[in-house]
Short mmCIF file of C-alpha atoms in Angstrom, two decimals:
data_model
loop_
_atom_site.label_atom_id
_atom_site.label_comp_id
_atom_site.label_asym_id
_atom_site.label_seq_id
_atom_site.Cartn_x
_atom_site.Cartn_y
_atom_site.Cartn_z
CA UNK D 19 0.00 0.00 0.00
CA UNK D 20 1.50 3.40 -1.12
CA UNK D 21 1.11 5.87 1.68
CA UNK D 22 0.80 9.52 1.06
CA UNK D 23 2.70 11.78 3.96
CA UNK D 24 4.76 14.91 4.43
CA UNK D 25 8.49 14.69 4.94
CA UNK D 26 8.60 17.22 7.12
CA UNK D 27 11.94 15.83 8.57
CA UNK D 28 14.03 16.46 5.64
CA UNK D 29 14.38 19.84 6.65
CA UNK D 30 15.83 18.88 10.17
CA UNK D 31 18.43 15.97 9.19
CA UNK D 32 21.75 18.23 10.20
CA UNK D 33 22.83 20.89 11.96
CA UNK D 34 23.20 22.88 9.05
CA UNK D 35 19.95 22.40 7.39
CA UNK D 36 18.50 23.07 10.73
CA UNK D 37 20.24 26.90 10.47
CA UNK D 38 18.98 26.94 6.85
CA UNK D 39 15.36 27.43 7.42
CA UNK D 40 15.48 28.44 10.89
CA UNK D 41 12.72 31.26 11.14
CA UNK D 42 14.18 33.24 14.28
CA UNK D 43 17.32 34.47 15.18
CA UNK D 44 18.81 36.21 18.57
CA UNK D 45 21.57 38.67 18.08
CA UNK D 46 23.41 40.77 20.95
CA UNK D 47 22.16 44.15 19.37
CA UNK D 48 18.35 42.81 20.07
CA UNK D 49 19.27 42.60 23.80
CA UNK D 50 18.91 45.84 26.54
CA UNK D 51 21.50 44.86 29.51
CA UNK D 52 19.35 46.35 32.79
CA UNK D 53 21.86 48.00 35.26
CA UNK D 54 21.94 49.16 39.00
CA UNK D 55 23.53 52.48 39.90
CA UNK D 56 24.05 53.08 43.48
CA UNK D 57 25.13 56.20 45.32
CA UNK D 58 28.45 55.55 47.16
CA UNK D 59 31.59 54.38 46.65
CA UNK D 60 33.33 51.11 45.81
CA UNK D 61 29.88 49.24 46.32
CA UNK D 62 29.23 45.94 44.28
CA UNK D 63 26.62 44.31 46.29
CA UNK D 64 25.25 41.21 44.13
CA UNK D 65 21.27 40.80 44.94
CA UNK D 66 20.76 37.68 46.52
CA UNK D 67 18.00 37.02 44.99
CA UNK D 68 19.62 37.58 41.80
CA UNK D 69 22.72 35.59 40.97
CA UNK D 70 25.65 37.61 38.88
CA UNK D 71 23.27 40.83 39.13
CA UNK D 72 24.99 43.52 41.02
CA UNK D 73 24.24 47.07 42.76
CA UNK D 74 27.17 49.33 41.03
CA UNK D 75 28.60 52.22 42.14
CA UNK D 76 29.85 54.50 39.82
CA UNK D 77 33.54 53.89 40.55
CA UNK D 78 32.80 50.85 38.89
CA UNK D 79 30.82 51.38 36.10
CA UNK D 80 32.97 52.25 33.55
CA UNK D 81 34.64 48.48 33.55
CA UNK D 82 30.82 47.23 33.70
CA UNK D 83 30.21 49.20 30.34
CA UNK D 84 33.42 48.55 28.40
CA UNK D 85 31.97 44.82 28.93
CA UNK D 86 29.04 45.37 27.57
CA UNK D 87 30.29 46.98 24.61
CA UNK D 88 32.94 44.15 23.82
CA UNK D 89 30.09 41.81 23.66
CA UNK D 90 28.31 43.36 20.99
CA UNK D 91 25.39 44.69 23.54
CA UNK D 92 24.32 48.31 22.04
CA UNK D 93 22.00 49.10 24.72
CA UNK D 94 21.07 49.47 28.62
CA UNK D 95 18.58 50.77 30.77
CA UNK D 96 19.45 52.56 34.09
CA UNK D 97 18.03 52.07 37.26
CA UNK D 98 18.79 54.83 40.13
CA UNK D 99 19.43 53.35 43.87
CA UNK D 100 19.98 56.41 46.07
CA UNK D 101 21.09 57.19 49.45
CA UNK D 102 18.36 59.48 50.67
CA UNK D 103 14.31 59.22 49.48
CA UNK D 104 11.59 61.52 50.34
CA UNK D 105 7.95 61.59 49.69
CA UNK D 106 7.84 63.16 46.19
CA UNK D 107 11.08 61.55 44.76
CA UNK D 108 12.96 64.42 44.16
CA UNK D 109 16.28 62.26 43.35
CA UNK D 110 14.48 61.19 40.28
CA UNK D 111 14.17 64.25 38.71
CA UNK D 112 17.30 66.29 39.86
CA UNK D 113 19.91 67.46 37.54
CA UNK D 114 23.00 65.41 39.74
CA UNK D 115 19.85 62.55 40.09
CA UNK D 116 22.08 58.79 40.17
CA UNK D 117 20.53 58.02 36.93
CA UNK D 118 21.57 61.80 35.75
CA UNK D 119 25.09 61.20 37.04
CA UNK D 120 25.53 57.38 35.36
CA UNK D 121 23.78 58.63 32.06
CA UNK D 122 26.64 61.46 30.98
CA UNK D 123 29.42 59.15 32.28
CA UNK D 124 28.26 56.31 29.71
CA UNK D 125 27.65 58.40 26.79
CA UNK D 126 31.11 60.61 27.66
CA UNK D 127 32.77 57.12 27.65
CA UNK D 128 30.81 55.08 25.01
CA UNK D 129 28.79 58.05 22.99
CA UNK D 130 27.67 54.99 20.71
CA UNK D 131 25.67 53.11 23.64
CA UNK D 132 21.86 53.62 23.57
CA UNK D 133 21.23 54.66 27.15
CA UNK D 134 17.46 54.04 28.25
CA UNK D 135 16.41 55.79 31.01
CA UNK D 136 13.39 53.75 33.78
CA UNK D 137 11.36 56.87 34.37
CA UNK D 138 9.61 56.20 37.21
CA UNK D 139 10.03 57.11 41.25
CA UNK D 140 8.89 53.98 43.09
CA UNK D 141 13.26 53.93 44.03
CA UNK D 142 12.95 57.47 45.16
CA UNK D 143 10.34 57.35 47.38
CA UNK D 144 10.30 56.72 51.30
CA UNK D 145 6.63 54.96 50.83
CA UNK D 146 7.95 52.94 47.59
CA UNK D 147 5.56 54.01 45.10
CA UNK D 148 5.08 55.48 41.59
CA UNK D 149 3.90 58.25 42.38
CA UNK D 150 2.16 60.99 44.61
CA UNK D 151 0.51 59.34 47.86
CA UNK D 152 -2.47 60.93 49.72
CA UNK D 153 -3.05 58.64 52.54
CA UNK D 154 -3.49 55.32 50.88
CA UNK D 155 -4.24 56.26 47.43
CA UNK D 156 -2.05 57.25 44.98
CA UNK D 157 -2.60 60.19 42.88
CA UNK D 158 -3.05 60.13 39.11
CA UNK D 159 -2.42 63.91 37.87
CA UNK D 160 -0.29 65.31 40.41
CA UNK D 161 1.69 62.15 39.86
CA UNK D 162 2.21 63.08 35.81
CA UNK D 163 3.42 66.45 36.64
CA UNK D 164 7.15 64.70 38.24
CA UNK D 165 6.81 62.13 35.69
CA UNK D 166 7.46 64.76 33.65
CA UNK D 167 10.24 66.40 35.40
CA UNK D 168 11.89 63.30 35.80
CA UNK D 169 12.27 62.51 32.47
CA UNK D 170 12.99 66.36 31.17
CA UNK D 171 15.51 65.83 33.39
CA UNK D 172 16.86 63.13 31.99
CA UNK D 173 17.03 64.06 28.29
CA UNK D 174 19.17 66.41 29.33
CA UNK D 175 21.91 64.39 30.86
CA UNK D 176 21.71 62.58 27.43
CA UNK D 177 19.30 59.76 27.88
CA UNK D 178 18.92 58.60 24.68
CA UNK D 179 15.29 56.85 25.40
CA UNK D 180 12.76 57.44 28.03
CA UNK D 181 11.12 54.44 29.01
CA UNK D 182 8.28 55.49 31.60
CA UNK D 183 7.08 52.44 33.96
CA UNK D 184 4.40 54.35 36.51
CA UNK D 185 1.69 53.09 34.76
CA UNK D 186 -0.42 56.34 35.21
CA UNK D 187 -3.09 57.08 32.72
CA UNK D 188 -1.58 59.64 30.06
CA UNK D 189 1.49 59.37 31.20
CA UNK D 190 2.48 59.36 27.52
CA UNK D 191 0.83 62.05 26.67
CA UNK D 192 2.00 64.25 29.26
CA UNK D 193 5.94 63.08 28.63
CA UNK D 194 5.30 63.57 25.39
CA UNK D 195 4.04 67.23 25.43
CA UNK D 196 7.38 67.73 28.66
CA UNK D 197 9.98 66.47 26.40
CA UNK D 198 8.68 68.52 23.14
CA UNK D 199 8.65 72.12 25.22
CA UNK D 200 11.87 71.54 26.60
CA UNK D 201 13.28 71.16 23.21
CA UNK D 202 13.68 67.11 23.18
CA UNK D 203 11.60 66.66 20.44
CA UNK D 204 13.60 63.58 18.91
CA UNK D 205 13.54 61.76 21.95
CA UNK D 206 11.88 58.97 21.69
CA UNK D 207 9.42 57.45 24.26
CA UNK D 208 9.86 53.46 25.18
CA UNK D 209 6.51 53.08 26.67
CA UNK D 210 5.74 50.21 29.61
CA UNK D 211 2.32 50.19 27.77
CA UNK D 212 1.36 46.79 29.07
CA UNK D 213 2.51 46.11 32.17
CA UNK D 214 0.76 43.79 34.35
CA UNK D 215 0.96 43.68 38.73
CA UNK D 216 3.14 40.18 38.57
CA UNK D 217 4.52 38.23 41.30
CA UNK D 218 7.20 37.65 39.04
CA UNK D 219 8.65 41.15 40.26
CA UNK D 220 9.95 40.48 43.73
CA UNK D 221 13.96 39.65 42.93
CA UNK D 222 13.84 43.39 41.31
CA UNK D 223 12.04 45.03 44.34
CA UNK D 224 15.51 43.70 46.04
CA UNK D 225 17.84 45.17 43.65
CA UNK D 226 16.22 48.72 43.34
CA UNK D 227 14.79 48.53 47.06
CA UNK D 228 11.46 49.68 45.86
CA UNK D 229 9.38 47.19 47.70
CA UNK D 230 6.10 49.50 48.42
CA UNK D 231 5.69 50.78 51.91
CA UNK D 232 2.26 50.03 51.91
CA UNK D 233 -0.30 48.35 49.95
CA UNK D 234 0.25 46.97 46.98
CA UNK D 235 0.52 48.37 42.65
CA UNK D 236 -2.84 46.88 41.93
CA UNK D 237 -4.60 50.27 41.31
CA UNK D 238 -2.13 51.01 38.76
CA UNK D 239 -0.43 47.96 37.12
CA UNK D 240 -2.62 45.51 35.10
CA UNK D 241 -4.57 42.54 36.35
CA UNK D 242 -2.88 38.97 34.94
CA UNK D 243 -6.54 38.12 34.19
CA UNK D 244 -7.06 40.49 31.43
CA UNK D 245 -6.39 40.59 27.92
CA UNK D 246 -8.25 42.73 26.32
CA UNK D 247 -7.37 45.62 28.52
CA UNK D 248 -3.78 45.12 27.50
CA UNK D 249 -5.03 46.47 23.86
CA UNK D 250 -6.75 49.53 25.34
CA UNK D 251 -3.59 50.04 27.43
CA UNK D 252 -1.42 49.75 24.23
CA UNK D 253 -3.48 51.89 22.14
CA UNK D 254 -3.74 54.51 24.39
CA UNK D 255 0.04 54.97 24.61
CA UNK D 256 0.62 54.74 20.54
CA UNK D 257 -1.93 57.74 20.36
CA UNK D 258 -0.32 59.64 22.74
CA UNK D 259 3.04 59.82 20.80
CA UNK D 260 4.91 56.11 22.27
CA UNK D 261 7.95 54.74 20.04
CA UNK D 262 8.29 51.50 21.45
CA UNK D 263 5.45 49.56 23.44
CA UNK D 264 6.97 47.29 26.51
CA UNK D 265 5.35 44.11 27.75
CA UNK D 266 6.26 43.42 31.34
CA UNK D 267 6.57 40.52 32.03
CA UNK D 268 7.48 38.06 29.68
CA UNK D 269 7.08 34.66 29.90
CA UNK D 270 3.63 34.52 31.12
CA UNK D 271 2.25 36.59 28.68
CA UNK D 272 3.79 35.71 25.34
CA UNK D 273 -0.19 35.22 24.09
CA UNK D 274 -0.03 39.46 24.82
CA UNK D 275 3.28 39.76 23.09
CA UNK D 276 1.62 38.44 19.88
CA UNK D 277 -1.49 40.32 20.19
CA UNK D 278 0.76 43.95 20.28
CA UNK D 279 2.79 43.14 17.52
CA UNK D 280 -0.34 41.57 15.31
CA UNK D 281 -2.08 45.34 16.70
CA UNK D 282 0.06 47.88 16.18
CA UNK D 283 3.14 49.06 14.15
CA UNK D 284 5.76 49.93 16.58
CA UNK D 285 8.76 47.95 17.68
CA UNK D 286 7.88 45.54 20.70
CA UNK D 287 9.86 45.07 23.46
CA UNK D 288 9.63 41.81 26.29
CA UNK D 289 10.88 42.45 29.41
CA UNK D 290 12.03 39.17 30.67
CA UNK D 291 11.50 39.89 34.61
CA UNK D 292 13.35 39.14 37.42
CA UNK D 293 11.49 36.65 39.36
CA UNK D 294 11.91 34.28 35.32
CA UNK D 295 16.17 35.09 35.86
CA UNK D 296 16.01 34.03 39.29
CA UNK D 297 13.94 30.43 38.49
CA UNK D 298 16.22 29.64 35.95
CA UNK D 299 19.40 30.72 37.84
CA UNK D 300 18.26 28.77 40.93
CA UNK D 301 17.37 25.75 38.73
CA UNK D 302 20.31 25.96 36.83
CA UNK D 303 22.73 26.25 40.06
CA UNK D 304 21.17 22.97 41.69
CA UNK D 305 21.78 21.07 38.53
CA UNK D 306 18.37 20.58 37.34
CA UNK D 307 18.09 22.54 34.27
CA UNK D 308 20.89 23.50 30.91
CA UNK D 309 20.88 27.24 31.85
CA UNK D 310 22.58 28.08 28.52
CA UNK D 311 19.79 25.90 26.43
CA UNK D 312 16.91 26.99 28.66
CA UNK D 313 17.95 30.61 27.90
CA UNK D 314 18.59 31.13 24.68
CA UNK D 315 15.33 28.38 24.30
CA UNK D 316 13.41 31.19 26.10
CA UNK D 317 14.75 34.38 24.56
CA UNK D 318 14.28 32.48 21.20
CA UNK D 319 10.40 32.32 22.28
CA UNK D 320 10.47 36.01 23.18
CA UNK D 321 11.81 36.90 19.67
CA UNK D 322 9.06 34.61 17.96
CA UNK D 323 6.43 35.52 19.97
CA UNK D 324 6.83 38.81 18.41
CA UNK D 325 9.17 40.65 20.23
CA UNK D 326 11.41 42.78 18.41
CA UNK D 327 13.99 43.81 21.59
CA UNK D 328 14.51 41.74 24.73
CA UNK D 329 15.35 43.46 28.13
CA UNK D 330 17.02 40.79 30.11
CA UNK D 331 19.25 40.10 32.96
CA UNK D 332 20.60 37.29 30.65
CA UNK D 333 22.03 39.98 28.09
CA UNK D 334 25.72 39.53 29.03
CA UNK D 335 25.65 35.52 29.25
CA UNK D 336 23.27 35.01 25.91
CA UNK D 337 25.86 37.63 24.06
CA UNK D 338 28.60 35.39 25.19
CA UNK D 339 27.30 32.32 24.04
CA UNK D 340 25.67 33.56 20.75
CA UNK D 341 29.09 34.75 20.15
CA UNK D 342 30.75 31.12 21.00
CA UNK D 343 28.14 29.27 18.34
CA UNK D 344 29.35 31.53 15.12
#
């Protein structure tokens, strides 16, 4: 009896035919290398929580950078620790601000590195979060108004991106209309348009010590549960003048991914969260996972899900190892 099948296989029977039709590729340029700036001196305080993730003063950063550039990573985003916090956040919006401070050292050093600024002020404030608190609510407008300061502030150190994470409503619109009076017209906004109130966010609350005070970020951030909010969320921001639309986190909500980049026509960026580094680094270290498989397996998934950048903790190890498989 003749049988009549596909020989799908064919296209798998070597390495090399495998890399012939392979659909998806990871390259160290798609990859934005998250970073740590604390106030002080001589500080490199790994997070526990986070294995090979450090708190950096800036003593140190210049090493830290002239890494990144040697592996072929073209991009980082900063995150401020500072010494003192108060209720409004003021050290995310002054002129000598840590962020401020690490931004003109990087592009004075490496004036080719795309330096994204987090524009938020859950790290500045004493009650931990993004924005103005009145008793136990926090405020929506008065809340845009340092937004906007904040990241005025930081288009002029040099910030080549502004990536806002408060999750405010118009807080595109109003960074938008900051950064065009001040004369930063070309600056373009990397939007956390869909970013959802995940468990999957505790390993970073260590490293930026922005753990809220009280309370929680439901009010703001997005409920797991929804989809179809994450479209109004999205839209919202592309009308309002965002670049790039962020979706925070990543593995969970590849489905989300997909549904952005199907939506709308601007480039798509994962954020691949710290509580997903921490699983696979504490898998990894007990000897129950291939970290170097299960990562680039993952980022790979990120990229064909639909995202067109990849803001990981993984950055520096996938570089090295995309670089050992050429």
């Amino acid at each position: 009896m003749e049988l009549q099948f596909s020989r799908h296989r064919r296209l798998r029977t070597s390495a090399n035919m495998r890399a012939l039709v392979r659909e998806t590729h990871l390259h160290a340029e798609d990859f934005i290398y998250p970073l740590f700036i604390i106030e002080g001196e001589n500080i490199k305080n790994e997070v526990p929580s986070m294995p090979g993730v450090y708190q950096l003063s800036m003593d140190l950063l210049g090493e830290e950078i002239d890494d990144i550039v040697s592996l072929g990573i073209k991009s980082v985003i900063l995150f401020g620790v500072p010494s003192t916090k108060d209720e409004c956040g003021s050290g995310a919006y002054h002129d000598h601000g840590i962020v401020q401070v690490a931004t003109r050292f990087i592009k004075e050093r490496h004036p080719e590195m795309i330096v994204v600024a987090d524009t938020c002020l859950c790290e500045y404030t004493s009650h931990g979060h993004c924005g103005v608190v009145e008793g136990d609510r926090v405020l929506n407008d008065p809340s845009l108004e340092l937004l906007v300061q904040t990241a005025v502030s930081q288009a002029k150190a040099g910030a080549d991106i502004i990536a806002p994470s408060n999750m405010m409503d118009g807080f595109v619109a109003a960074i938008r209309a900051g950064l065009d009076e001040a004369g930063f017209q070309e600056v373009p906004i990397m939007s956390y348009a869909v970013k959802y109130s995940s468990a999957f966010y505790g390993p970073f609350r260590d490293a930026a010590d922005s753990t809220p005070q009280f309370g929680d970020r439901k009010t703001y951030q997005m409920d797991p549960a929804n989809r179809i909010e994450a479209m109004r969320e999205a839209e919202s921001d592309v009308l309002e003048g965002a670049d790039f639309l962020i979706v925070k986190p990543g593995l969970p909500y590849l489905d989300i991914v997909r549904d952005v980049k199907n939506n709308f026509n601007l480039p798509v960026v994962v954020y691949n969260v710290s509580g997903e580094y921490a699983m696979v680094k504490g898998a990894a270290q007990n000897g129950w996972i291939d970290e170097k498989a299960v990562v680039l397996e993952m980022l790979t998934g990120m990229k064909r899900a639909g995202a067109d950048l990849i803001i990981t903790y993984f950055a520096k190890d996938a570089a090295r190892w995309l670089k050992e498989q050429k």
